[in-house]
Short mmCIF file of C-alpha atoms and ligand atoms in Angstrom, two decimals:
data_model
loop_
_atom_site.label_atom_id
_atom_site.label_comp_id
_atom_site.label_asym_id
_atom_site.label_seq_id
_atom_site.Cartn_x
_atom_site.Cartn_y
_atom_site.Cartn_z
CA MET A 22 68.41 114.00 91.77
CA ALA A 23 71.81 115.29 93.46
CA GLY A 24 72.86 119.01 91.46
CA GLU A 25 70.05 119.69 89.56
CA PRO A 26 68.66 122.94 89.67
CA THR A 27 65.21 123.35 91.70
CA VAL A 28 62.28 125.05 90.15
CA LEU A 29 59.51 125.78 92.37
CA VAL A 30 55.83 125.62 90.77
CA VAL A 31 53.41 127.90 92.93
CA GLU A 32 50.15 127.53 91.47
CA ASP A 33 46.20 126.26 93.03
CA GLU A 34 45.02 124.99 89.94
CA PRO A 35 46.04 120.92 90.16
CA ALA A 36 46.02 121.05 86.33
CA GLN A 37 47.84 123.20 85.34
CA ARG A 38 50.41 122.66 88.31
CA GLU A 39 51.02 119.30 87.18
CA VAL A 40 51.62 119.85 83.92
CA LEU A 41 54.31 122.58 84.64
CA ALA A 42 56.03 119.80 86.97
CA TYR A 43 56.04 116.95 84.19
CA ASN A 44 57.64 118.94 81.52
CA ILE A 45 59.71 120.59 83.60
CA ARG A 46 60.69 117.22 85.16
CA ALA A 47 61.02 115.86 81.65
CA GLU A 48 64.03 118.75 81.09
CA GLY A 49 65.93 117.25 84.11
CA PHE A 50 65.33 119.35 86.63
CA ASN A 51 63.75 119.12 90.00
CA VAL A 52 60.70 120.39 90.87
CA VAL A 53 58.76 120.90 94.05
CA THR A 54 55.30 122.47 94.22
CA ALA A 55 53.30 124.54 96.60
CA GLU A 56 49.54 125.49 95.85
CA ALA A 57 49.15 128.34 98.02
CA GLY A 58 51.15 131.68 98.59
CA ASP A 59 51.94 131.37 102.39
CA GLU A 60 52.71 127.73 101.52
CA ALA A 61 55.52 128.88 99.01
CA LEU A 62 57.20 130.99 101.67
CA VAL A 63 57.69 128.15 103.49
CA VAL A 64 59.02 125.88 100.61
CA VAL A 65 61.57 129.03 99.45
CA ARG A 66 62.88 128.69 103.21
CA GLU A 67 63.10 125.05 103.79
CA THR A 68 64.08 124.15 100.24
CA PRO A 69 65.43 127.74 98.62
CA PRO A 70 64.95 126.85 94.35
CA ASP A 71 66.74 128.02 91.97
CA VAL A 72 63.92 129.65 89.98
CA ILE A 73 60.78 130.30 90.82
CA ILE A 74 57.35 129.84 88.64
CA LEU A 75 54.92 132.21 90.16
CA ASP A 76 51.15 132.51 89.46
CA TRP A 77 49.60 135.77 90.02
CA MET A 78 46.22 134.57 91.57
CA LEU A 79 46.62 132.70 94.34
CA PRO A 80 44.52 131.67 97.62
CA HIS A 81 45.27 133.32 100.68
CA VAL A 82 48.81 135.63 100.17
CA SER A 83 48.63 136.56 96.36
CA GLY A 84 51.27 135.60 93.83
CA ILE A 85 52.50 139.55 93.96
CA GLU A 86 53.11 139.69 97.72
CA VAL A 87 54.89 136.55 97.47
CA CYS A 88 57.22 138.05 95.08
CA ARG A 89 57.37 141.31 97.18
CA GLN A 90 58.08 139.07 100.45
CA LEU A 91 61.06 137.30 98.78
CA LYS A 92 62.69 140.27 96.60
CA THR A 93 62.80 142.60 99.67
CA GLY A 94 65.53 140.99 101.29
CA GLY A 95 68.04 138.41 102.55
CA ASP A 96 68.65 135.13 99.99
CA THR A 97 65.93 134.65 98.42
CA SER A 98 65.88 138.05 96.52
CA ARG A 99 68.49 136.38 94.36
CA ILE A 100 65.71 133.85 93.08
CA PRO A 101 64.45 134.40 90.01
CA ILE A 102 60.38 134.75 89.96
CA ILE A 103 58.74 134.08 86.50
CA MET A 104 55.16 136.06 87.56
CA LEU A 105 52.25 133.60 85.48
CA SER A 106 49.00 136.05 84.69
CA ALA A 107 45.86 135.41 83.48
CA ARG A 108 45.03 138.97 82.77
CA SER A 109 46.84 140.59 79.83
CA GLU A 110 46.71 144.45 80.42
CA GLU A 111 49.75 146.64 80.15
CA VAL A 112 49.44 147.66 83.40
CA ASP A 113 49.33 144.18 85.03
CA LYS A 114 52.66 143.51 83.53
CA VAL A 115 54.31 146.70 85.13
CA ARG A 116 53.18 146.25 88.32
CA GLY A 117 54.54 142.65 87.97
CA LEU A 118 58.35 143.58 86.83
CA GLU A 119 57.51 146.79 90.32
CA THR A 120 57.24 143.91 92.34
CA GLY A 121 60.76 142.26 91.34
CA ALA A 122 59.24 139.85 89.07
CA ASP A 123 62.32 139.00 86.46
CA ASP A 124 59.92 137.88 84.09
CA TYR A 125 56.25 137.83 83.00
CA VAL A 126 54.44 135.25 81.04
CA THR A 127 50.41 135.26 80.06
CA LYS A 128 48.06 132.98 80.38
CA PRO A 129 47.29 130.92 78.34
CA TYR A 130 51.20 129.80 77.42
CA SER A 131 52.85 127.57 75.67
CA VAL A 132 54.61 125.29 78.03
CA ALA A 133 57.63 125.29 75.42
CA GLU A 134 57.71 129.32 75.18
CA LEU A 135 57.73 129.40 79.39
CA LEU A 136 60.63 126.15 79.37
CA ALA A 137 62.58 128.62 77.94
CA ARG A 138 62.18 131.77 79.70
CA LEU A 139 62.73 129.01 82.23
CA ARG A 140 66.24 128.45 81.20
CA THR A 141 66.87 131.94 80.70
CA GLN A 142 66.50 132.81 84.02
CA LEU A 143 68.51 129.51 84.70
CA ARG A 144 71.49 130.71 82.98
CA ARG A 145 71.73 133.42 85.55
CA THR A 146 71.83 131.05 88.27
CA ARG A 147 72.55 127.56 87.30
CA PRO A 148 74.91 128.34 84.27
CA ALA A 149 76.54 124.80 83.94
CA ALA A 150 72.67 123.18 84.24
CA VAL A 151 71.73 124.65 80.80
CA GLY A 152 74.76 123.51 79.16
CA GLU A 153 77.25 126.50 79.71
CA ARG A 154 80.55 125.93 79.67
CA LEU A 155 82.16 127.91 82.79
CA GLU A 156 85.14 129.75 83.04
CA TYR A 157 86.84 130.52 86.14
CA GLU A 158 90.65 132.35 85.73
CA ASP A 159 92.59 129.26 84.04
CA ILE A 160 90.21 126.71 84.55
CA MET A 161 87.43 125.62 82.24
CA LEU A 162 84.66 123.39 82.43
CA ASP A 163 82.53 121.85 80.05
CA MET A 164 79.03 120.72 81.07
CA ALA A 165 77.61 119.55 77.35
CA GLU A 166 81.48 117.60 77.14
CA HIS A 167 81.51 116.65 80.90
CA ARG A 168 85.37 117.70 80.84
CA VAL A 169 87.33 120.14 82.91
CA PHE A 170 90.68 121.84 81.42
CA ARG A 171 93.20 123.83 83.61
CA ALA A 172 95.37 126.31 81.74
CA GLY A 173 94.59 123.94 78.50
CA GLU A 174 95.13 120.69 80.25
CA SER A 175 92.71 118.12 80.53
CA LEU A 176 91.98 117.05 84.41
CA SER A 177 90.66 113.28 85.34
CA LEU A 178 88.19 114.28 87.94
CA GLY A 179 85.51 111.78 89.30
CA PRO A 180 81.98 112.15 89.68
CA THR A 181 81.60 113.94 92.70
CA GLU A 182 84.34 116.29 92.45
CA PHE A 183 83.03 117.21 88.84
CA ARG A 184 80.23 118.23 90.44
CA LEU A 185 81.74 119.88 93.44
CA LEU A 186 83.42 121.69 91.12
CA THR A 187 80.49 122.67 89.14
CA ALA A 188 78.76 124.13 92.30
CA PHE A 189 81.38 126.17 93.29
CA MET A 190 82.31 127.61 89.79
CA GLU A 191 78.46 128.50 89.44
CA ARG A 192 79.08 131.23 92.36
CA PRO A 193 82.79 131.37 92.14
CA GLY A 194 83.91 133.55 95.81
CA ARG A 195 80.11 132.12 97.52
CA VAL A 196 81.23 130.61 100.55
CA TRP A 197 79.98 127.05 100.73
CA SER A 198 78.92 125.60 104.09
CA ARG A 199 79.18 121.54 104.58
CA GLU A 200 76.05 120.99 104.56
CA GLN A 201 74.94 123.82 101.55
CA LEU A 202 77.84 121.62 99.59
CA LEU A 203 75.97 118.30 100.38
CA ASP A 204 72.73 119.13 99.81
CA ARG A 205 74.01 120.46 96.09
CA VAL A 206 76.55 117.74 95.77
CA TRP A 207 75.36 114.38 97.59
CA GLY A 208 71.76 115.29 97.31
CA ARG A 209 69.17 116.81 100.48
CA ASP A 210 68.15 112.89 100.84
CA ILE A 211 71.06 111.27 101.39
CA TYR A 212 72.93 111.29 104.54
CA VAL A 213 76.67 111.59 104.45
CA ASP A 214 78.87 112.70 107.14
CA SER A 215 79.98 115.94 106.73
CA ARG A 216 83.73 115.08 106.85
CA THR A 217 83.05 113.46 103.56
CA VAL A 218 82.99 116.80 102.14
CA ASP A 219 86.33 117.40 103.33
CA VAL A 220 87.77 114.38 101.48
CA HIS A 221 86.25 115.53 98.34
CA VAL A 222 87.16 118.76 98.41
CA GLY A 223 91.02 117.18 99.11
CA ARG A 224 90.16 115.19 95.93
CA LEU A 225 89.43 118.12 94.08
CA ARG A 226 92.11 120.27 95.18
CA LYS A 227 94.84 117.48 94.47
CA ALA A 228 93.17 117.06 90.92
CA LEU A 229 93.54 120.61 89.84
CA ARG A 230 96.81 121.05 90.87
CA ALA A 231 98.10 117.89 89.13
CA SER A 232 99.31 120.38 86.42
CA GLY A 233 101.62 122.04 89.32
CA SER A 234 99.38 125.12 89.39
CA ASP A 235 97.86 126.80 92.98
CA ASP A 236 95.00 125.83 94.83
CA PRO A 237 91.55 127.68 94.00
CA ILE A 238 89.96 126.76 96.72
CA ARG A 239 89.62 128.74 99.98
CA THR A 240 89.20 127.24 103.57
CA VAL A 241 87.27 129.38 105.23
CA ARG A 242 87.49 128.61 109.00
CA GLY A 243 84.21 127.72 110.58
CA ALA A 244 82.33 128.52 107.92
CA GLY A 245 83.08 126.04 104.66
CA TYR A 246 84.65 126.30 101.56
CA SER A 247 84.99 129.06 98.03
CA LEU A 248 86.55 129.07 95.29
CA GLY A 249 88.51 132.00 95.12
CA1 LIG I 19 45.44 130.62 89.82
#
């Protein structure tokens, strides 16, 4: 599914991995899985997820080490990590948090509780995906009602333009390359010419200016587009 958040589940026990993947998909999110720490590091670079659920005890490279590597630098450090552990000692919890984990859940956990924690993390990285209203200057995007307003006036957007605007409004100021927008808005598995992105950004700009307002989308030469 294009536009939906992607959750990476890193868990070496097949039954637990399946249960988590099933329940997260049922929430309407994309799921990618890994069964070992080294595999997780590869997956994160190939398919950057919006949240990672990371088991502590993994073969080869431990969950702690994966967390440390992802949190020490670059683009991956902003991806929220929910750490799972079978051990409930407070000291483990503290160590987990020192590695930069954003949340910590002890096994056995309730799936409902874990999903609630997942939504909390998604509220930070993908607010529109969990039904938050997004605002940027005089633009308001209401995911629940699937409507966009500018200066109080309702705008008419096509489905692609709506998904484009959602991506821009979730991270104002971020410069998106055409490839990144293709992945987010059209999906990774669909071949679309990158000039299609330009066409739809053009339509979005036109719709946003309909009420005589400024163009809020910036073209960054050689890089792509950003909101503001
Ligand atoms: Ca394990």
